[in-house]
Amino acid sequence: MTDQISPSHLDGDPNWWSQASIYQIYIRSWVDSNGDGIGDLRGVSSKLGYLAWLGIDAIWLSPITRSPNSDFGYDVSDYIALAPELGNDSDFEALIAKAKSFGIKVFLDIIPNHSSSKHPWFIDSRSSKASKYRDYYVWAPPKSDGGPPNNWLDGTGSSAWTLDDDSNEYYLHNFLADQPDLNWWNPAVHEEFEKILTYWFDAGVDGFRIDVAHGIYKDRYLRDDPIAIADVMDAPFGVAPIFSKNRPEVHGLYRRWREICNEYDPPKVLLGETWVNKPETLARFFGDGDELQLTFNFGFTTSLFEPTAIRRSIMGAIGGLPMGARATWTGSNHDISRFGSRWCNKDKDKIKVALALIFMVPGVSVLYFGDEIGLADSDLDDADLLDNMSIQARKRIGNEKAFLRDRVRTPMPWNSQVNRGFSKGDKTWLPISDPIFGDVEEQIADHSSILNWSRALISLHSEISLDAKIEEIVFSPVQWIYRIDKFLVNVTYSRENLYKTDRLGFDHLELIMTSLGMDSHGGDAKNDDLASHREPVVRGAGEEIPPGLVGVGPTDEAHLEGPFAVEIYRIIGQPNDVR
Ligand code: NOJ
Ligand code: CA
């Protein structure tokens, strides 16, 4: 399947990222090459052929540099040296070379908001108020009552300030106390990170996903954050982080970083982890085309998977983009519940619809590893939990509200061998859950699998032109039909409400994919037309559409509870003259 794949068609294109499919690899959980139970760089290299087969244009690797692993790589103790448990320099070079041979680009994660408390900068900074590194971090004296300088909260819901007894000053940490925030008001910090960016770009990295991209600068006056109002997304503990994060000065930083990116040919790419709610706030991160090329659109990720909400989120995100900018779509990542659970309640049909909505859109689509086989959140015993941030947050805000991130970090199930092909070791760092819809090997062999569905969508995604827009054709509470470029996407929320697409005035539509008739709903079809197309799931171009496939006309009844379905048609003929 794998090694004869030719380099991606995007190779050499300076705008290769514009309509890319990116695959997020949480490296500890993807492939373990040496049996220590932890995924690693060699493991990634060994499976790049799989990603090429899937049609992936770029990978984003979760952090790979040295870390005490309080937050598994997001607490960095060296921004250049690799984490020994993940591999060495030659493993990294081999990965870059192999990725290149497949035409797969490589994003690393950069963590400029904070380092580890074990980073030599912080150790020195803490050693004395006179340290050369003191101002690399945010230090402030206690309030008159001895308490922390302000009301800012960290990622666990506790005060974001920890007192250093020796100097009687507090240091700031927006995440764990082991993750002191860097002080971006200090030009020396800028210089350090410019060196870090350049180091990795020169080593062949194509871009960075920027951790906490909206949060790097803090208010110069350390003003209290206000109580959260409804439209603040990143406010899990009821306080709106408008002073502890989200400061406008960050845009100057990104303009500078973009200049560095543009010194390369093709230019390097920046993808921000931008937890902001409003499309207009997100738009600012593109600058005038001189800041980040890409920004995660978490308004989509956190939308309800409900017809009106998801459509509004997609259309709103596209509408809010500045001229020429591309949206970035994702359903899951290593911090939040997987969409297979969160949106789809482990329903195979809904997972297929969700994947279609992630890919049949203009812009960049990002899969979190395992989403392509429909992984759901794992059920773990408390004894297995390792993620400090969510364990501490759970203590503070209770089981219900705190999502346990370990549940989406369990290793990838590749096949039926020991440890599901993830590792040959005796024990894996987190336990492996059984995949509901089969492992990778099983799904490769099953043409109606979620994996083959994902692969077909990734291929269509790459056909969408860079100036494609969504043109809405039908929208009702039970139906959304839109045209994107040469495709017509028919999202239905009830089997009874399939729209007769032959009424839409298109000259000729060729059905190329349908999620309908999946086994999970076998036997409950309400009419013969539906029952007749249980078989075909992914159709090759040029195949005839069997009669009756366009279904029945709409009824007045809304069945919002009903299964979701999606059909994708190719518009044949004169696309500009179809209506
Ligand atoms: C966002 C990352 O995605 C998350 O995993 C991490 O814990 C925080 N930033 C802190 O780095
Ligand atoms: Ca390993």
XYZ file of C-alpha atoms and ligand atoms in Angstrom:
591
model
C 0.000 0.000 0.000
C 2.579 2.478 0.990
C 6.056 2.893 -0.309
C 5.332 3.610 -3.962
C 3.400 6.753 -3.268
C 4.737 9.745 -5.131
C 5.363 13.090 -3.465
C 2.343 15.250 -2.900
C 1.073 17.477 -5.695
C 1.613 20.444 -3.366
C 5.373 20.078 -3.364
C 7.141 23.262 -4.406
C 3.987 25.385 -4.220
C 4.517 28.398 -1.909
C 0.842 28.240 -0.956
C 0.887 24.503 -0.401
C -0.889 24.942 2.931
C -3.952 26.735 1.519
C -6.155 23.683 1.026
C -4.052 21.174 2.930
C -5.115 18.197 5.002
C -3.079 18.147 8.197
C -2.777 15.206 10.594
C -2.033 15.865 14.244
C 0.232 13.252 15.805
C 0.261 13.096 19.575
C 3.620 11.437 19.351
C 3.605 9.457 22.596
C 0.488 7.668 21.386
C 1.057 6.986 17.719
C 3.741 4.335 17.133
C 6.347 3.023 19.576
C 9.407 1.722 17.733
C 11.469 0.381 20.623
C 9.013 -1.270 22.985
C 9.266 1.195 25.870
C 5.540 1.849 25.577
C 5.964 5.449 24.402
C 5.431 6.513 20.808
C 8.499 8.078 19.204
C 10.088 9.668 16.144
C 11.147 6.401 14.536
C 7.617 5.181 14.996
C 6.340 8.231 13.134
C 8.783 7.603 10.282
C 7.636 4.002 10.027
C 4.026 5.031 9.387
C 4.429 7.993 7.069
C 3.507 5.691 4.204
C 0.105 5.218 5.824
C -0.411 8.984 5.881
C 0.664 9.283 2.249
C -1.868 6.577 1.389
C -4.489 8.530 3.324
C -3.621 11.640 1.304
C -2.272 13.755 4.141
C -0.259 16.839 3.133
C 1.337 17.701 6.466
C 1.793 16.399 9.977
C 1.788 18.419 13.152
C 3.853 16.739 15.834
C 3.043 17.477 19.446
C 6.152 18.698 21.304
C 9.305 16.650 20.802
C 11.902 18.561 22.812
C 13.126 17.858 26.326
C 10.528 18.066 29.017
C 10.028 16.862 32.580
C 6.618 15.819 31.251
C 4.421 17.505 33.808
C 2.387 18.391 30.723
C 3.937 15.875 28.310
C 6.148 18.165 26.263
C 4.210 21.387 26.852
C 6.597 22.070 29.731
C 9.818 22.592 27.813
C 13.188 22.384 29.520
C 15.172 22.771 26.272
C 13.723 24.238 23.063
C 16.405 22.700 20.843
C 17.392 19.313 22.285
C 15.086 16.386 21.573
C 13.376 14.484 24.361
C 15.492 11.331 24.696
C 12.419 9.121 25.099
C 11.207 10.303 21.672
C 14.440 9.928 19.716
C 17.737 11.512 18.806
C 18.935 13.924 16.147
C 19.470 11.254 13.543
C 15.939 9.901 14.120
C 14.669 13.415 13.549
C 16.752 13.913 10.407
C 15.541 10.575 9.075
C 11.940 11.599 9.726
C 12.362 14.894 7.894
C 14.027 13.151 4.937
C 11.345 10.486 4.733
C 8.556 13.012 5.027
C 10.137 14.960 2.184
C 10.299 11.871 0.030
C 6.536 11.491 0.470
C 5.931 15.207 -0.034
C 4.575 15.427 3.522
C 5.323 18.694 5.305
C 6.218 18.777 8.989
C 4.889 21.180 11.614
C 6.336 21.186 15.106
C 4.688 22.611 18.172
C 6.311 25.716 19.627
C 5.516 26.755 23.193
C 6.407 30.432 23.636
C 3.919 31.216 26.398
C 5.846 29.388 29.104
C 8.731 27.041 29.703
C 9.166 24.303 32.251
C 10.151 25.366 35.758
C 13.162 23.088 35.123
C 14.325 25.158 32.160
C 17.771 26.637 32.970
C 16.315 30.114 32.310
C 13.769 29.691 35.089
C 16.170 28.007 37.490
C 18.453 30.996 37.086
C 15.585 33.479 37.145
C 14.412 32.082 40.440
C 17.865 32.005 41.972
C 18.012 35.760 42.617
C 16.259 39.027 41.879
C 19.533 40.095 40.279
C 19.650 37.152 37.871
C 20.228 37.967 34.215
C 17.175 35.798 33.541
C 14.927 37.340 36.210
C 12.992 39.318 33.606
C 12.560 36.336 31.309
C 9.562 35.519 33.501
C 6.719 37.494 35.047
C 7.507 38.264 38.698
C 5.452 40.509 40.936
C 5.387 41.370 44.651
C 2.523 40.190 46.856
C -0.463 42.422 47.447
C -0.476 44.266 50.763
C -2.307 41.319 52.359
C 0.448 38.981 51.151
C -1.811 37.406 48.547
C -1.163 37.017 44.816
C -0.789 40.168 42.680
C -4.181 39.766 40.998
C -7.091 37.383 40.362
C -5.712 35.539 37.337
C -6.405 31.805 37.241
C -4.277 29.026 35.828
C -5.247 25.992 33.734
C -6.395 24.101 36.815
C -8.620 26.906 38.140
C -6.224 27.870 40.967
C -4.420 31.187 41.270
C -2.028 31.696 38.365
C 0.604 32.931 40.829
C 2.990 30.923 42.967
C 5.007 32.545 45.719
C 8.741 32.050 45.712
C 9.628 32.130 49.392
C 13.252 33.102 48.903
C 12.600 36.314 47.037
C 9.074 36.870 48.410
C 7.766 37.469 44.889
C 5.165 35.612 42.930
C 5.749 34.174 39.464
C 2.992 33.825 36.899
C 1.847 30.535 35.365
C -1.190 30.490 33.169
C -1.090 26.677 33.155
C 0.584 24.465 35.783
C 2.840 25.859 38.484
C 5.570 23.864 36.667
C 4.999 26.058 33.590
C 6.123 29.620 34.406
C 5.001 32.187 31.838
C 7.687 33.931 29.858
C 7.788 37.713 29.869
C 7.263 38.893 26.303
C 7.801 42.504 27.299
C 11.477 41.557 27.497
C 13.298 41.879 24.129
C 15.747 39.160 25.175
C 12.869 36.645 25.098
C 12.123 37.689 21.510
C 15.732 37.105 20.560
C 15.737 33.649 22.126
C 12.642 32.583 20.205
C 13.864 33.968 16.916
C 16.901 31.727 17.328
C 14.669 28.770 18.152
C 12.433 29.312 15.110
C 15.431 29.654 12.830
C 17.081 26.570 14.261
C 14.122 24.358 13.409
C 13.382 25.979 10.078
C 16.996 25.394 9.070
C 16.608 21.781 10.191
C 13.894 21.313 7.573
C 10.721 21.979 9.537
C 7.999 23.541 7.354
C 6.025 25.351 10.012
C 4.902 25.652 13.606
C 1.687 25.228 15.460
C 1.915 27.971 18.075
C 0.753 26.927 21.518
C -1.588 29.413 23.262
C -1.099 31.799 20.343
C -3.617 34.294 21.712
C -2.144 34.353 25.206
C 1.531 35.126 24.969
C 1.468 38.759 26.052
C -0.016 39.701 29.431
C -1.306 43.028 30.549
C 1.622 45.277 31.378
C -0.237 46.552 34.486
C -1.387 43.084 35.608
C -4.994 44.254 35.911
C -7.616 41.857 37.308
C -9.540 39.767 34.783
C -13.295 40.485 34.823
C -16.035 37.941 35.376
C -16.647 36.004 32.154
C -19.285 37.202 29.767
C -21.022 34.876 27.386
C -18.883 35.399 24.316
C -15.532 34.627 25.842
C -14.528 31.140 24.802
C -11.466 30.451 26.871
C -12.945 31.087 30.298
C -13.484 27.703 31.901
C -13.450 29.003 35.451
C -15.826 31.914 35.109
C -13.194 34.606 34.609
C -12.556 36.185 31.227
C -8.813 36.162 30.491
C -8.701 39.517 28.776
C -5.716 40.765 30.750
C -3.952 37.492 31.492
C -4.158 36.599 27.772
C -5.543 38.140 24.585
C -3.411 41.280 24.559
C -3.027 43.193 21.293
C 0.760 43.386 21.500
C 0.966 39.803 20.275
C 0.296 41.001 16.724
C 3.616 42.799 16.534
C 5.311 39.558 17.510
C 3.601 37.648 14.739
C 4.482 40.274 12.154
C 8.113 39.733 13.082
C 7.809 35.938 13.021
C 6.150 36.115 9.630
C 9.107 38.088 8.309
C 11.336 35.254 9.467
C 9.062 32.725 7.737
C 9.194 34.730 4.537
C 12.964 34.540 4.417
C 12.551 30.915 3.309
C 11.482 29.528 -0.027
C 8.799 28.326 0.171
C 7.897 30.475 3.158
C 7.475 28.678 6.459
C 3.962 28.497 7.882
C 2.501 29.538 11.239
C -0.678 27.960 12.570
C -2.008 29.518 15.762
C -3.776 27.759 18.593
C -6.214 30.628 18.837
C -8.902 30.039 21.444
C -10.971 33.094 20.637
C -14.642 33.123 20.009
C -15.587 35.837 17.604
C -14.648 35.544 13.924
C -13.580 39.201 13.987
C -11.144 38.549 16.822
C -9.779 35.552 14.976
C -9.430 37.659 11.839
C -6.915 39.908 13.575
C -4.406 37.070 13.763
C -4.039 37.144 9.984
C -3.047 40.822 10.174
C -2.898 42.330 6.717
C -1.698 39.028 5.388
C 1.473 39.633 7.396
C 0.858 37.641 10.599
C -0.229 33.986 10.901
C -1.158 32.155 7.710
C -3.466 29.855 9.665
C -5.518 30.066 12.853
C -7.544 27.303 14.446
C -11.193 28.144 14.197
C -12.389 26.695 17.497
C -15.812 28.257 17.067
C -16.444 25.381 14.680
C -14.867 22.782 16.964
C -16.994 23.864 19.898
C -20.194 24.330 17.917
C -23.125 22.101 18.718
C -23.433 19.357 16.134
C -26.913 20.437 15.361
C -28.048 21.675 11.966
C -28.560 25.353 12.600
C -25.582 25.759 14.900
C -23.020 23.957 12.791
C -24.097 25.668 9.605
C -24.012 29.052 11.294
C -20.587 28.301 12.654
C -19.211 27.319 9.239
C -20.782 30.226 7.378
C -19.858 32.680 10.142
C -16.246 31.554 10.142
C -15.937 31.891 6.392
C -17.721 35.231 6.407
C -15.404 36.564 9.098
C -12.182 35.822 7.263
C -10.164 38.694 5.891
C -9.648 38.753 2.106
C -7.498 35.890 0.935
C -7.340 34.144 4.331
C -8.081 30.440 4.748
C -10.023 28.896 7.618
C -8.706 25.942 9.610
C -11.212 23.262 10.608
C -10.835 20.578 13.207
C -13.174 18.432 15.266
C -10.806 17.087 17.916
C -7.401 17.518 19.463
C -5.398 16.318 22.448
C -7.142 18.726 24.852
C -10.819 18.129 24.162
C -13.261 15.280 23.748
C -13.023 13.566 20.363
C -15.792 14.495 17.952
C -16.683 10.813 17.571
C -17.993 11.063 21.138
C -18.716 14.746 21.582
C -20.591 15.420 18.376
C -21.595 11.981 17.254
C -22.228 9.894 20.322
C -20.247 7.086 18.632
C -22.731 6.861 15.774
C -21.003 5.772 12.576
C -23.296 7.713 10.250
C -22.858 10.906 12.227
C -19.096 10.469 12.296
C -19.158 10.291 8.510
C -21.205 13.475 8.335
C -18.845 15.213 10.731
C -15.852 14.195 8.631
C -17.605 15.469 5.518
C -18.172 18.841 7.194
C -14.528 18.990 8.260
C -13.293 18.313 4.727
C -15.908 19.678 2.310
C -15.084 23.244 3.175
C -12.664 25.818 1.823
C -9.428 25.913 3.779
C -7.294 23.651 5.866
C -8.661 20.542 7.532
C -6.962 18.986 10.519
C -7.501 15.452 11.739
C -6.439 14.400 15.206
C -4.826 10.975 15.024
C -7.473 8.258 15.161
C -10.303 10.512 13.998
C -9.922 8.879 10.607
C -11.040 5.551 12.097
C -13.760 7.088 14.257
C -12.070 6.782 17.636
C -14.157 7.840 20.611
C -13.063 9.040 24.049
C -11.576 6.159 26.027
C -12.936 5.133 29.386
C -10.062 5.056 31.829
C -9.730 4.048 35.443
C -8.631 6.785 37.778
C -5.467 4.801 38.449
C -4.487 5.175 34.795
C -4.778 8.941 34.679
C -1.582 10.911 34.110
C -2.603 14.384 32.997
C -1.917 16.731 35.905
C -3.877 19.622 34.450
C -7.163 17.772 34.179
C -6.698 15.830 37.398
C -6.220 19.100 39.282
C -9.024 20.843 37.410
C -11.368 17.981 38.246
C -10.650 18.441 41.938
C -11.566 22.065 41.582
C -14.625 22.060 39.365
C -15.858 18.504 39.598
C -16.069 15.488 37.379
C -18.738 16.783 35.147
C -17.080 19.947 33.996
C -13.439 18.941 33.810
C -12.611 16.905 30.759
C -9.927 14.285 31.415
C -7.510 14.751 28.552
C -5.974 11.295 28.957
C -9.194 9.954 27.471
C -8.195 11.251 24.028
C -4.519 10.398 24.328
C -4.683 6.597 24.491
C -2.547 4.886 21.833
C -3.519 4.280 18.231
C -4.970 0.836 17.452
C -3.235 -0.307 14.270
C -3.997 -4.019 14.090
C -4.860 -7.075 16.149
C -1.311 -7.836 17.286
C 0.053 -7.230 20.756
C -0.856 -3.752 22.023
C -2.854 -3.367 18.831
C 0.361 -2.887 16.870
C 1.221 0.307 18.765
C 4.087 -1.182 20.791
C 5.857 -4.482 21.271
C 6.527 -3.643 24.930
C 4.903 -5.112 28.020
C 3.195 -1.935 29.037
C 2.069 1.172 27.203
C 2.191 4.626 28.789
C -1.605 4.868 28.702
C -3.778 1.799 28.181
C -5.118 1.063 24.709
C -8.848 1.033 24.134
C -10.672 -1.185 21.694
C -11.682 0.817 18.639
C -15.443 0.673 18.169
C -15.299 0.557 14.394
C -12.204 -1.613 14.029
C -8.485 -0.950 13.943
C -6.615 0.530 10.990
C -5.913 -2.822 9.362
C -9.540 -3.909 9.579
C -10.770 -0.607 8.244
C -8.371 -0.583 5.305
C -9.933 -3.856 4.206
C -13.533 -2.673 4.584
C -14.638 -0.373 1.799
C -17.494 1.015 3.877
C -15.220 1.871 6.808
C -14.780 5.313 8.335
C -11.137 5.127 7.280
C -11.946 4.675 3.599
C -14.561 7.382 3.916
C -11.939 9.733 5.382
C -9.508 8.875 2.622
C -12.079 9.629 -0.077
C -12.910 12.959 1.587
C -9.256 13.937 1.826
C -8.966 13.339 -1.878
C -12.003 15.534 -2.614
C -10.695 18.191 -0.232
C -7.551 18.460 -2.336
C -9.683 19.077 -5.427
C -11.375 22.146 -3.936
C -9.934 25.243 -5.544
C -8.279 27.962 -3.507
C -10.898 30.550 -4.315
C -13.855 28.231 -3.684
C -16.761 29.634 -1.710
C -19.753 27.948 -0.181
C -22.935 28.747 -2.058
C -25.979 27.771 -0.042
C -28.779 26.219 -2.029
C -31.178 24.857 0.550
C -31.226 25.482 4.217
C -33.950 24.368 6.544
C -33.823 23.033 10.074
C -33.539 19.548 8.613
C -31.511 20.086 5.501
C -28.448 21.880 4.255
C -27.466 21.695 0.626
C -24.506 23.712 -0.521
C -22.271 23.925 -3.467
C -18.534 24.157 -3.068
C -16.590 24.442 -6.276
C -17.469 21.397 -8.366
C -19.226 19.584 -5.541
C -22.709 19.602 -4.169
C -22.979 18.586 -0.528
C -26.347 17.462 0.757
C -26.444 17.245 4.524
C -29.672 15.832 5.854
C -30.746 15.511 9.411
C -33.458 13.003 8.904
C -33.750 10.050 6.614
C -37.249 11.179 5.780
C -35.997 14.501 4.544
C -33.735 13.650 1.711
C -34.095 16.365 -0.817
C -34.737 15.480 -4.388
C -31.558 16.925 -5.782
C -32.880 16.587 -9.321
C -35.199 19.480 -8.486
C -32.328 21.843 -7.943
C -31.749 22.689 -11.571
C -28.305 21.214 -12.041
C -27.675 19.731 -15.466
C -26.057 16.634 -14.180
C -24.988 15.464 -10.782
C -22.910 12.428 -10.174
C -23.242 10.946 -6.707
C -19.745 10.141 -5.552
C -20.152 9.544 -1.841
C -23.058 8.787 0.438
C -23.099 7.925 4.088
C -26.562 6.472 3.725
C -27.508 2.909 4.286
C -24.869 2.171 6.837
C -25.202 -1.010 8.810
C -25.877 0.857 12.044
C -29.323 1.690 10.693
C -29.980 -1.514 8.792
C -33.629 -2.428 8.784
C -35.084 0.903 9.788
C -35.275 2.442 6.341
C -38.595 4.109 5.849
C -38.819 3.608 2.118
C -37.520 1.424 -0.656
C -35.330 4.057 -2.201
C -33.291 4.324 0.936
C -33.134 0.607 1.438
C -31.845 0.195 -2.092
C -28.652 2.071 -1.527
C -27.251 0.353 1.466
C -24.381 -1.045 -0.487
C -22.488 1.728 -2.216
C -20.673 4.005 0.121
C -17.815 5.461 -1.837
C -18.275 5.518 -5.579
C -15.532 5.843 -8.120
C -15.796 8.676 -10.600
C -17.657 7.669 -13.725
C -19.829 5.014 -12.075
C -23.492 5.232 -12.935
C -25.858 6.458 -10.252
C -28.361 3.698 -9.574
C -31.941 4.830 -10.064
C -33.642 6.177 -6.990
C -30.513 7.380 -5.269
C -31.645 10.943 -4.952
C -34.212 9.855 -2.438
C -37.612 11.241 -1.663
C -38.919 14.743 -1.333
C -38.917 16.723 1.851
C -41.704 16.290 4.331
C -42.901 18.887 6.763
C -41.773 16.945 9.740
C -38.494 17.799 11.340
C -36.669 14.831 12.783
C -33.773 16.471 14.461
C -33.212 13.406 16.520
C -32.897 11.230 13.460
C -29.644 10.006 12.019
C -27.571 12.384 10.031
C -26.615 11.581 6.495
C -24.588 13.230 3.805
C -24.362 12.836 0.070
C -21.661 14.387 -2.055
C -22.220 14.928 -5.737
C -19.850 16.031 -8.427
C -21.355 18.706 -10.622
C -20.747 17.671 -14.190
C -21.119 19.973 -17.180
C -20.951 23.704 -16.979
C -20.480 24.568 -13.358
C -21.049 28.278 -13.898
C -24.304 27.738 -15.601
C -26.011 25.245 -13.416
C -28.848 27.056 -11.756
C -2.340 24.121 24.866
C -1.937 22.710 24.614
O -2.655 22.207 23.528
C -2.194 21.948 25.892
O -2.054 20.559 25.726
C -1.259 22.462 26.943
O -1.538 21.833 28.171
C -1.412 23.970 27.101
N -1.488 24.668 25.873
C -0.231 24.511 27.854
O 0.906 24.417 27.040
Ca 9.371 4.323 22.243
